[in-house]
XYZ file of C-alpha atoms in Angstrom:
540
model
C 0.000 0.000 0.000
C 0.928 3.694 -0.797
C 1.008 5.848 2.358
C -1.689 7.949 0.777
C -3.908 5.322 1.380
C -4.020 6.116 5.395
C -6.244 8.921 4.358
C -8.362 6.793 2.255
C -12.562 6.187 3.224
C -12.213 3.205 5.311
C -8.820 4.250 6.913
C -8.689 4.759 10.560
C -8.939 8.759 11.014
C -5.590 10.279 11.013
C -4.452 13.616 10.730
C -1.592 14.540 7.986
C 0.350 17.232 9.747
C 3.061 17.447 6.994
C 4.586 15.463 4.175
C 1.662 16.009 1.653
C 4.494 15.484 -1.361
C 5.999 11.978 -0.089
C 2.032 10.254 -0.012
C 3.366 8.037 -3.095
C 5.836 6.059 -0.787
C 5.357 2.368 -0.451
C 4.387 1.061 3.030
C 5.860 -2.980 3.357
C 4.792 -3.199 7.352
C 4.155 -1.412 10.632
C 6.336 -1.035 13.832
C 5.562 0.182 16.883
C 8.077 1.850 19.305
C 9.176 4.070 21.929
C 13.008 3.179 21.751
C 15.044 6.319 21.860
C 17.172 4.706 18.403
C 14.927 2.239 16.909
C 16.803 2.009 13.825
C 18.393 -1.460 14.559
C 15.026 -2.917 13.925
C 13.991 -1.310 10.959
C 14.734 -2.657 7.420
C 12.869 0.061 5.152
C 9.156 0.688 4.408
C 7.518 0.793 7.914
C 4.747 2.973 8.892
C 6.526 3.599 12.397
C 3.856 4.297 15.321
C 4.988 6.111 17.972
C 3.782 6.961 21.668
C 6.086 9.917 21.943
C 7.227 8.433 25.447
C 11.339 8.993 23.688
C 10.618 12.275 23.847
C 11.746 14.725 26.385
C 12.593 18.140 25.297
C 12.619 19.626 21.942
C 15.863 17.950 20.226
C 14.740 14.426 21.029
C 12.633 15.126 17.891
C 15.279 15.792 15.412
C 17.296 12.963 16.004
C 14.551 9.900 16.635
C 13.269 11.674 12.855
C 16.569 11.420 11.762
C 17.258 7.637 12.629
C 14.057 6.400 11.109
C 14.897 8.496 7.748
C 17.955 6.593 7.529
C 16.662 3.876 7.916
C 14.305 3.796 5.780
C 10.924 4.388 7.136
C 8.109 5.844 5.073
C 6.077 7.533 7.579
C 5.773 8.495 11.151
C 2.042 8.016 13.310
C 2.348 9.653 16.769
C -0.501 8.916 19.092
C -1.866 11.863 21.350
C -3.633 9.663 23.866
C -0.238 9.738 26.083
C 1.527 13.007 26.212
C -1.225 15.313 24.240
C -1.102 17.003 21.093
C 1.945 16.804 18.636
C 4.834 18.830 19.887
C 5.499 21.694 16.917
C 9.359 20.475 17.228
C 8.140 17.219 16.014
C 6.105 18.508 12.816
C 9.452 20.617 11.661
C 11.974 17.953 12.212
C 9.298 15.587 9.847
C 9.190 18.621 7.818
C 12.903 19.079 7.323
C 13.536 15.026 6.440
C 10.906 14.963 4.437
C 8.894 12.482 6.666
C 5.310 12.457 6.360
C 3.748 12.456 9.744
C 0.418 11.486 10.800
C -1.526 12.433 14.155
C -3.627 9.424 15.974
C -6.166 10.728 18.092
C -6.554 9.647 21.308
C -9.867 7.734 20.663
C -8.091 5.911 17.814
C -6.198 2.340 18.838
C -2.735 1.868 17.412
C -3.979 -1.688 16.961
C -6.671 -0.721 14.759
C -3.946 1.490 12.761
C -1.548 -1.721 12.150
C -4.657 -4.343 11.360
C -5.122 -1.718 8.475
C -2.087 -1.916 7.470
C -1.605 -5.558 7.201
C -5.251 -5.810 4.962
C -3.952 -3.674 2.808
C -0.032 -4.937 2.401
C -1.461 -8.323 1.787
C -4.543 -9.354 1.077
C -3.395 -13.307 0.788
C -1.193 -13.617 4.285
C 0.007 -16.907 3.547
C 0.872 -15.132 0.155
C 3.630 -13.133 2.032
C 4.987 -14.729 5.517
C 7.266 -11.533 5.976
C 4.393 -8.967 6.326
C 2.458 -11.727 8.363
C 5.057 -10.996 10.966
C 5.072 -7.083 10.769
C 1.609 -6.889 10.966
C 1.834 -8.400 14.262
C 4.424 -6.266 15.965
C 1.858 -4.011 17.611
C 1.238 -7.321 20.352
C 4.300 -7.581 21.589
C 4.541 -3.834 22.256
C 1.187 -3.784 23.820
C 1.423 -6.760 25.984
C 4.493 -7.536 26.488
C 6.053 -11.367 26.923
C 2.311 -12.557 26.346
C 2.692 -10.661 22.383
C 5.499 -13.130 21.897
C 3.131 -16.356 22.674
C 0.691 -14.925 20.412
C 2.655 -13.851 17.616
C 4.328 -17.630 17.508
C 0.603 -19.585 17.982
C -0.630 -16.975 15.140
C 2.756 -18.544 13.094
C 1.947 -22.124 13.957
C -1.382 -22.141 13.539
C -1.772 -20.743 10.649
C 1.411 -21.807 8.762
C 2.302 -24.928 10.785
C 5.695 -23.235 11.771
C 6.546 -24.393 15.721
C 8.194 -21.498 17.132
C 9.982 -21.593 20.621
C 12.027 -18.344 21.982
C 14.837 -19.962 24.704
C 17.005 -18.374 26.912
C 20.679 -20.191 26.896
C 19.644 -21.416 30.353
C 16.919 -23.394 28.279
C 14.356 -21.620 30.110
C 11.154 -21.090 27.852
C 10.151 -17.431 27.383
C 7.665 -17.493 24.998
C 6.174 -20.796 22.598
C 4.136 -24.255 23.759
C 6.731 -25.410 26.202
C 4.987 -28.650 26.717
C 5.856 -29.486 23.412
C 9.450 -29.590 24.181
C 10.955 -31.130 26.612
C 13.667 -29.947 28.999
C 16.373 -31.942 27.798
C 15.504 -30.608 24.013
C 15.605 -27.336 25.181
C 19.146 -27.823 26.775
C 20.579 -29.317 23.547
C 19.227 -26.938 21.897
C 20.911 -23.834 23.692
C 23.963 -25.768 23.808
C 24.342 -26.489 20.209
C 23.636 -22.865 19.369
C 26.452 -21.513 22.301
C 28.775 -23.430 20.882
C 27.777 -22.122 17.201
C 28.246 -18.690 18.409
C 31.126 -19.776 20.429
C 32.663 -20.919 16.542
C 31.607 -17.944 15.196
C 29.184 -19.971 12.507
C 26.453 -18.302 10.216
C 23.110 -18.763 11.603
C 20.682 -20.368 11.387
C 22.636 -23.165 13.534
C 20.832 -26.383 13.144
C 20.294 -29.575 15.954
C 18.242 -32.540 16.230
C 16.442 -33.550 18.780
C 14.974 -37.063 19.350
C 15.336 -36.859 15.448
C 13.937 -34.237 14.682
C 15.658 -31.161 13.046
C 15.603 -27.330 14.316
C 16.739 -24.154 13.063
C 18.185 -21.817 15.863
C 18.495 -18.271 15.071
C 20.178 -15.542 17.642
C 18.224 -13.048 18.765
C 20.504 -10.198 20.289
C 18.976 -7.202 22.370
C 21.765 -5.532 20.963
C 23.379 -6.534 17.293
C 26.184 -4.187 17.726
C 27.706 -5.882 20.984
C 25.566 -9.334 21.371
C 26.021 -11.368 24.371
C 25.539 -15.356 24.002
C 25.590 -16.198 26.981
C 22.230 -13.610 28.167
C 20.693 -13.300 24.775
C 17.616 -15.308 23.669
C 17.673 -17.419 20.507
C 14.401 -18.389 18.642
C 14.326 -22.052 18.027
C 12.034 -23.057 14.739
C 11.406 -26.633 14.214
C 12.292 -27.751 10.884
C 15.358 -28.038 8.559
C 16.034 -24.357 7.243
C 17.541 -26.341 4.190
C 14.473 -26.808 2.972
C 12.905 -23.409 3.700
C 11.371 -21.297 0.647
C 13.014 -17.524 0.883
C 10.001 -16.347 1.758
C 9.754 -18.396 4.974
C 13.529 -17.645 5.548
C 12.577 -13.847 5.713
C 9.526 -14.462 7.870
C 12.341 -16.836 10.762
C 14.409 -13.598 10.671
C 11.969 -11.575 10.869
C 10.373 -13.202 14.139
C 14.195 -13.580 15.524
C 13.871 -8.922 14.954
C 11.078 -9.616 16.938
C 11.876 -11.269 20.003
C 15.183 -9.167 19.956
C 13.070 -5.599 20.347
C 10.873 -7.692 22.442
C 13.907 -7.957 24.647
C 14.749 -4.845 24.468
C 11.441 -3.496 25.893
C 11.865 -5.892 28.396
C 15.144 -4.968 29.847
C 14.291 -0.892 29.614
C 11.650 -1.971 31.879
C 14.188 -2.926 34.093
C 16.517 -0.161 34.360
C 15.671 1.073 37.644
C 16.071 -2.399 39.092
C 19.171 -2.502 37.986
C 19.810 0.776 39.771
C 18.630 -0.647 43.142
C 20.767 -3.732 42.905
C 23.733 -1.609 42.481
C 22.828 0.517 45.372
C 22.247 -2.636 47.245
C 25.589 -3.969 46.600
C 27.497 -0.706 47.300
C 25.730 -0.444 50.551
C 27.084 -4.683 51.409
C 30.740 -3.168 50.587
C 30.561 -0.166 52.791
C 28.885 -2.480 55.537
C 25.972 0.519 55.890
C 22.921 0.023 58.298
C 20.095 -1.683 58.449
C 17.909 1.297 57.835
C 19.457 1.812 54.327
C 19.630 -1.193 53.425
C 16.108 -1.985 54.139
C 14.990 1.022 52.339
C 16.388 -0.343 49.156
C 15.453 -4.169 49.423
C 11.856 -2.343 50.383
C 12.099 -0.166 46.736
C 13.184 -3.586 44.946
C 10.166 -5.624 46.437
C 7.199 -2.719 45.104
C 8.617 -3.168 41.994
C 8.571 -7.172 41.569
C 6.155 -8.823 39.760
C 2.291 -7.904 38.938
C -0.231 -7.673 42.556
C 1.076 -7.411 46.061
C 3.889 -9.878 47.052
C 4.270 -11.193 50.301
C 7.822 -10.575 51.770
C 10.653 -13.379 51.611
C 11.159 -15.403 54.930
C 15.079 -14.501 54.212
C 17.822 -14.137 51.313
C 20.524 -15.793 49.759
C 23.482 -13.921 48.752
C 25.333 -15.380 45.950
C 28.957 -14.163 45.478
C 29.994 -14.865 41.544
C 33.305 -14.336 39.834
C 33.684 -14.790 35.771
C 36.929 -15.759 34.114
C 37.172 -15.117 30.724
C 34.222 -13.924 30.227
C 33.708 -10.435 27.808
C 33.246 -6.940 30.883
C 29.497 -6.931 31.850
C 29.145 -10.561 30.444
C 28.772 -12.399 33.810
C 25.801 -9.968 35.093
C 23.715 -10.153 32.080
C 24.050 -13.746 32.297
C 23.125 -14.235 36.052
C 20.603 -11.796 35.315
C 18.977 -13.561 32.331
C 18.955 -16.932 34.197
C 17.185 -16.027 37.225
C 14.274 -14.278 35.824
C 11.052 -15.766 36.841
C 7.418 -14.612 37.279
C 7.835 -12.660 40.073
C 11.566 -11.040 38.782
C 12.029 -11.108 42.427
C 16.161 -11.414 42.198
C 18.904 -8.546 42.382
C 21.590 -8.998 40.521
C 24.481 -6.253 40.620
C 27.638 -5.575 39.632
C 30.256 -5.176 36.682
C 33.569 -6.460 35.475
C 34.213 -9.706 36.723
C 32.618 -9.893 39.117
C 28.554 -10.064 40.372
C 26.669 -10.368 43.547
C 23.097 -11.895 43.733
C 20.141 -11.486 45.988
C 17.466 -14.552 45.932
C 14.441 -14.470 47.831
C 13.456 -17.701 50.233
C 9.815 -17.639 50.193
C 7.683 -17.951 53.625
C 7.788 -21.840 53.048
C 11.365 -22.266 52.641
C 11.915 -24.083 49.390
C 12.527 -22.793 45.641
C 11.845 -19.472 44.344
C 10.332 -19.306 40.918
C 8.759 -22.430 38.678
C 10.832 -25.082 37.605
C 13.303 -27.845 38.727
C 16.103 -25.145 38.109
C 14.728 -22.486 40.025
C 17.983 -21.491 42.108
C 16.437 -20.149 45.629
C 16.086 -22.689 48.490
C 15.730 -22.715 51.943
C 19.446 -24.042 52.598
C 22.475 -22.360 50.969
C 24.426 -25.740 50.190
C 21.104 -27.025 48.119
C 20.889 -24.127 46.476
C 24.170 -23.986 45.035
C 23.908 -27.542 43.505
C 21.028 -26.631 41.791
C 22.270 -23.074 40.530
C 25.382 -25.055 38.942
C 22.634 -27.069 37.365
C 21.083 -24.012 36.375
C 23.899 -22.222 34.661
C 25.352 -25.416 33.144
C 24.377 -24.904 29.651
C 26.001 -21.750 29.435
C 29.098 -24.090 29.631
C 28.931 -24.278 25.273
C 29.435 -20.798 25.625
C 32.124 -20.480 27.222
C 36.122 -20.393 26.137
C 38.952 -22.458 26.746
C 39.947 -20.267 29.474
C 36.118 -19.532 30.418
C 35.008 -19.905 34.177
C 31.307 -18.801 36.727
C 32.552 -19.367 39.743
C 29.566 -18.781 42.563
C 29.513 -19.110 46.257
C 26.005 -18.895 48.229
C 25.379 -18.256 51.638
C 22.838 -19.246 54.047
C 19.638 -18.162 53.899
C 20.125 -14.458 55.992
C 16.942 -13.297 57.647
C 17.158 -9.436 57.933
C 18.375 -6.595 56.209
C 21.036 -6.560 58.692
C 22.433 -9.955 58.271
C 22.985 -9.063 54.813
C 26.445 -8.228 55.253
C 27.618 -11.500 57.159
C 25.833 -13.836 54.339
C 28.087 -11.527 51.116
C 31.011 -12.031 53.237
C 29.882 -16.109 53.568
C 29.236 -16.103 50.101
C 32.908 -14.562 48.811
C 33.891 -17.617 51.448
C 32.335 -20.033 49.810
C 33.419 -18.906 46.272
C 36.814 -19.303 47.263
C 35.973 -23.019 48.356
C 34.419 -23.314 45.092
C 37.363 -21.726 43.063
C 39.436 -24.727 44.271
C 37.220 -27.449 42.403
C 37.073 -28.645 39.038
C 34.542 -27.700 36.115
C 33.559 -24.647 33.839
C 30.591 -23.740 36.300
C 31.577 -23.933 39.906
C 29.217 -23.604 42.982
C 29.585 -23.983 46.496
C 27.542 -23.183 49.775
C 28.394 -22.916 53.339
C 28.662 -26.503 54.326
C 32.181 -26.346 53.031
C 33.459 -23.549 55.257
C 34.061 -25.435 58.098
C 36.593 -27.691 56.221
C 40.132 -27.904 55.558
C 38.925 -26.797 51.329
C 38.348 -23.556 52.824
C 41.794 -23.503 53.822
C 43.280 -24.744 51.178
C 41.272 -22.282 48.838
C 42.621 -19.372 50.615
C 46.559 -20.506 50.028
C 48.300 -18.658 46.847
C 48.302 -21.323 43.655
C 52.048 -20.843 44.092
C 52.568 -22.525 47.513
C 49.731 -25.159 46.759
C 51.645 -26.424 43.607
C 54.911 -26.431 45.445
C 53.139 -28.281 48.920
C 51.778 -30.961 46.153
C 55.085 -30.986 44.261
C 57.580 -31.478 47.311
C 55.395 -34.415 48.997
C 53.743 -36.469 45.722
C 55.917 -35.861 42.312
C 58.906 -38.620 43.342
C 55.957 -41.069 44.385
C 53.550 -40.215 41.007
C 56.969 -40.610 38.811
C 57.555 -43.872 40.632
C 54.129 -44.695 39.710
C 54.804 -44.101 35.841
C 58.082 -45.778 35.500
C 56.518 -48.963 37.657
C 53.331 -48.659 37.319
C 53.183 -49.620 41.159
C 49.636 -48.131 41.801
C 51.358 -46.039 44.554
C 49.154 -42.832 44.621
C 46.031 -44.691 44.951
C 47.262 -47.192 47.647
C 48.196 -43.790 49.708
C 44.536 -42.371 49.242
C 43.077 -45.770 50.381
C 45.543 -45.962 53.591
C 44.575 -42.021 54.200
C 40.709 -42.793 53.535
C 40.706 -46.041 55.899
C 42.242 -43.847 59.078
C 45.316 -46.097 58.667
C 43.347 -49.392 58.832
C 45.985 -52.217 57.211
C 42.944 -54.702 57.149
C 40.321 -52.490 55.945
C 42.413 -50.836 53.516
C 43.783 -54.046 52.022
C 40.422 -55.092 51.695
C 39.018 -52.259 49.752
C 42.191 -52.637 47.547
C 41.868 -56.294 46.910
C 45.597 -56.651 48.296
C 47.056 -58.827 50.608
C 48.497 -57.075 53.746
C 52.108 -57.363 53.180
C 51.728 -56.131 49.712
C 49.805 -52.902 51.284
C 53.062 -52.727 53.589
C 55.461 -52.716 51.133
C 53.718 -50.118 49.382
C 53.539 -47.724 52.014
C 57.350 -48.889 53.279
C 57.737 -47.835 49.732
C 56.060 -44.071 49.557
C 57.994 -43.605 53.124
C 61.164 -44.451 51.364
C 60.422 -41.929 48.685
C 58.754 -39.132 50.668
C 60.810 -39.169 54.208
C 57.840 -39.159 55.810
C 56.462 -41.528 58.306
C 52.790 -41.844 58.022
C 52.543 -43.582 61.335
C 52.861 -40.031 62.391
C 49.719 -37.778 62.292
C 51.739 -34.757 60.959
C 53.009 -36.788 57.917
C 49.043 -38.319 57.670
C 47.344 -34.725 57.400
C 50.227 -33.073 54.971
C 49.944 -36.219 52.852
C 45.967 -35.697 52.987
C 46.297 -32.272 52.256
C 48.825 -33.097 49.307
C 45.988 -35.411 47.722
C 42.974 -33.167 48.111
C 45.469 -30.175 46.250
C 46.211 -32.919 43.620
């Protein structure tokens, strides 16, 4: 359709405030937006609809006019039922770059505005998948996550085209997630991680239980996108066998969900701001009064209706290695969204800190067998490793999340105690093995703690001194030394039970140890010798 034709009998009732010359133009979709630079999204020929919310003193207009000239858009619709009439700043900046502008009045629906638009850009929808999908990009703007379910049952219902959106946790955030299972999902995200990880042209494609998907990224921002936070849209099919016309309507929706995202995460900007408040206020140790002011500010804005307050909080200390500046938040951030968005997650760099509610019940917080929060510290670090360990596709060689969690802290003022628990326990966890690393409090009463806490220098030189003559002996005999001495150290220096778990007679297990006491110097009928040779082991 020609932009002339929004004045047309039958068109909703508009108001041309200038651009009467450009009417010819040729309008391919709609998009509606309040992003301050929306030009990311567009791809030329969009009627843009506008609430004017970008707008907050007179040179805001020139410049949102002068990203959607270049990139293309025909026209500009700004509503009036928001912010009132249409600012005079506005008409001259259309004016100057030749944009035609139209006023909606108040009584008119933006909704109403786009269904016109899609009648007239194509008559036969099935005829042209591409417009299908810009017609529909008023309902994610009005409603939020729930436009994303509706724009992918409108897609597979119509067009038999399954449509999930993922985030790499394999969390479903929009799409019929009883139609694929968790363990789909997690193949999924971790075949497309490691496709980003390789730097391959999307769509990635993966099977699961045999049958074929195409996984296309959906970045919130194109220019600097982040795997490891940014949803992916998961289409079920092989794209090899796509017409281009369905190819253009899979990137299309993947546009989609990433403004979708977008929205989403503007919505969350003063969150953001309390969590960082939050965390400054842990550092400086500050009082209860301020502290509770802020965790107070977080709750009113969590989730739709009134929320009851959590029983207590974890505090999750987390450390990224590896890992591109601002990477590890976004990530943390992106995987512990739920229904309620009760979590505060803070921090930049390297490093993170995380506040999880523990609900009046104790227990999880949020839906799923992943949700993170629980009503002891050590559970809920297990299941926040399990949580997070997708993201392990994503990461580098040299790629690390190390978290610690406290226990659960009830009180603003116990806050403090439970981030410096949590920095405690990431140590412990620093010391174990694995791309995603989690520990809670049960292990700060052990010697890991300890050893954690030693420089990497002195361990390896500790481990060296008292094991490398026995694990060379080992090598050039193969005399099974090493593992005898774990055995011995395991059955509290038991020759009968430790010959019995070794399937070894008892002089054997004697001239094995005579043997590591020959090498070592040590006599491990002494205590001392016992514990360093322990030690030595649990460093190893």
């Amino acid at each position: 359709m020609r932009v002339a034709a929004l004045l047309s009998p039958g068109a909703p009732g508009l108001r041309l405030l200038t651009g009467e010359d450009e009417l010819d133009r040729q309008v391919t979709g709609v998009m509606t937006t309040d992003l301050h630079d929306p030009g990311r999204y567009l791809h030329g020929g969009e009627l843009v609809l506008t609430g004017m919310l970008w707008r907050s003193r007179p040179e805001d207009s020139e410049r949102f006019v002068r990203v959607l000239a270049d990139a293309g858009a025909v026209a500009l619709a700004a509503g009036e039922a928001e912010v009132g009439p249409v600012p005079a700043d506005l008409v001259e900046a259309c004016r100057r770059h030749r944009m035609p502008l139209f006023a909606v009045p108040e009584d008119i629906a933006f909704a109403a505005v786009g269904e016109y638009v899609g009648r007239q850009v194509s008559a036969d929808r099935a005829a042209d998948l591409a417009a299908l999908v810009e017609r529909h990009r008023l309902l994610v703007s009005a409603a939020g996550g729930s436009g994303l379910d509706a724009v992918l049952d409108l897609v597979g219902g119509d067009l038999d085209l399954d449509c999930w959106v993922l985030a790499p946790t394999g969390r479903v955030v929009a799409g019929p997630a009883g139609r694929l299972p968790a363990a789909d999902r997690e193949r999924l995200v971790r075949t497309h991680l490691a496709a980003l990880r390789r730097r391959t042209r999307p769509p990635h494609r993966a099977r699961a239980h045999g049958r074929p998907y195409a996984l296309l990224p959906a970045p919130a921002d194109p220019a600097a996108p982040a795997p490891l936070a940014d949803w992916l849209l998961a289409v079920a099919g092989d794209d090899a066998e796509w017409s281009a016309k369905r190819g253009q309507l899979a990137e299309n929706l993947a546009r989609l969900v990433a403004a979708e995202r977008v929205r989403r995460d503007q919505g969350r900007a003063l969150r953001r701001r309390l969590a960082d408040e939050l965390a400054a206020l842990l550092v400086r140790d500050a009082g209860s009064a301020e502290t509770a002011r802020v965790l107070d500010a977080a709750e009113a804005m969590s989730g739709p209706g009134p929320q009851t307050p959590p029983a207590a909080r974890l505090v999750v200390a987390a450390e990224g290695t590896g890992l591109p500046d601002g990477a590890l938040r976004a990530a943390l951030e992106e995987a512990l969204t739920d229904d309620d968005d009760r979590a505060l997650v803070a921090g930049s760099g390297a490093e993170a800190v995380v506040l999880l509610p523990v609900p009046a019940g104790g227990g999880a917080c949020g839906e799923g067998p992943g949700a993170p929060g629980a009503s002891e510290g050590g559970d809920a670090a297990a299941r926040l490793g399990a949580l997070l360990a997708p993201l392990e596709a994503g990461l580098g060689p040299e790629g690390r999340i190390t978290l610690g969690v406290s226990a659960p802290a009830e009180g603003p003022g116990a806050l403090r105690g439970a981030w410096e628990e949590a920095r405690h326990a990431r140590r412990v966890a620093a010391a174990r093995t694995g791309r995603i690393r989690a520990a809670g409090p049960e292990g700060l009463a052990s010697h890991v703690l300890l050893l954690a806490a030693v420089p990497d220098d002195v361990r390896r030189a500790f481990r060296s001194r008292l094991l490398d003559r026995v694990v060379a002996y080992d090598l050039e005999h193969q005399a099974d030394l090493v593992r005898t001495l774990d055995a011995f150290l395991r059955a509290d220096g038991s020759w009968t039970r430790c010959a019995a778990a070794l399937h070894v007679h008892v002089n054997t297990l004697r001239y094995r140890i005579r043997r590591i006491e020959e090498l070592t110097g040590r006599d491990l009928a002494r205590l001392e010798d016992r514990v360093d040779f322990y030690l030595a082991l649990a460093l190893a």
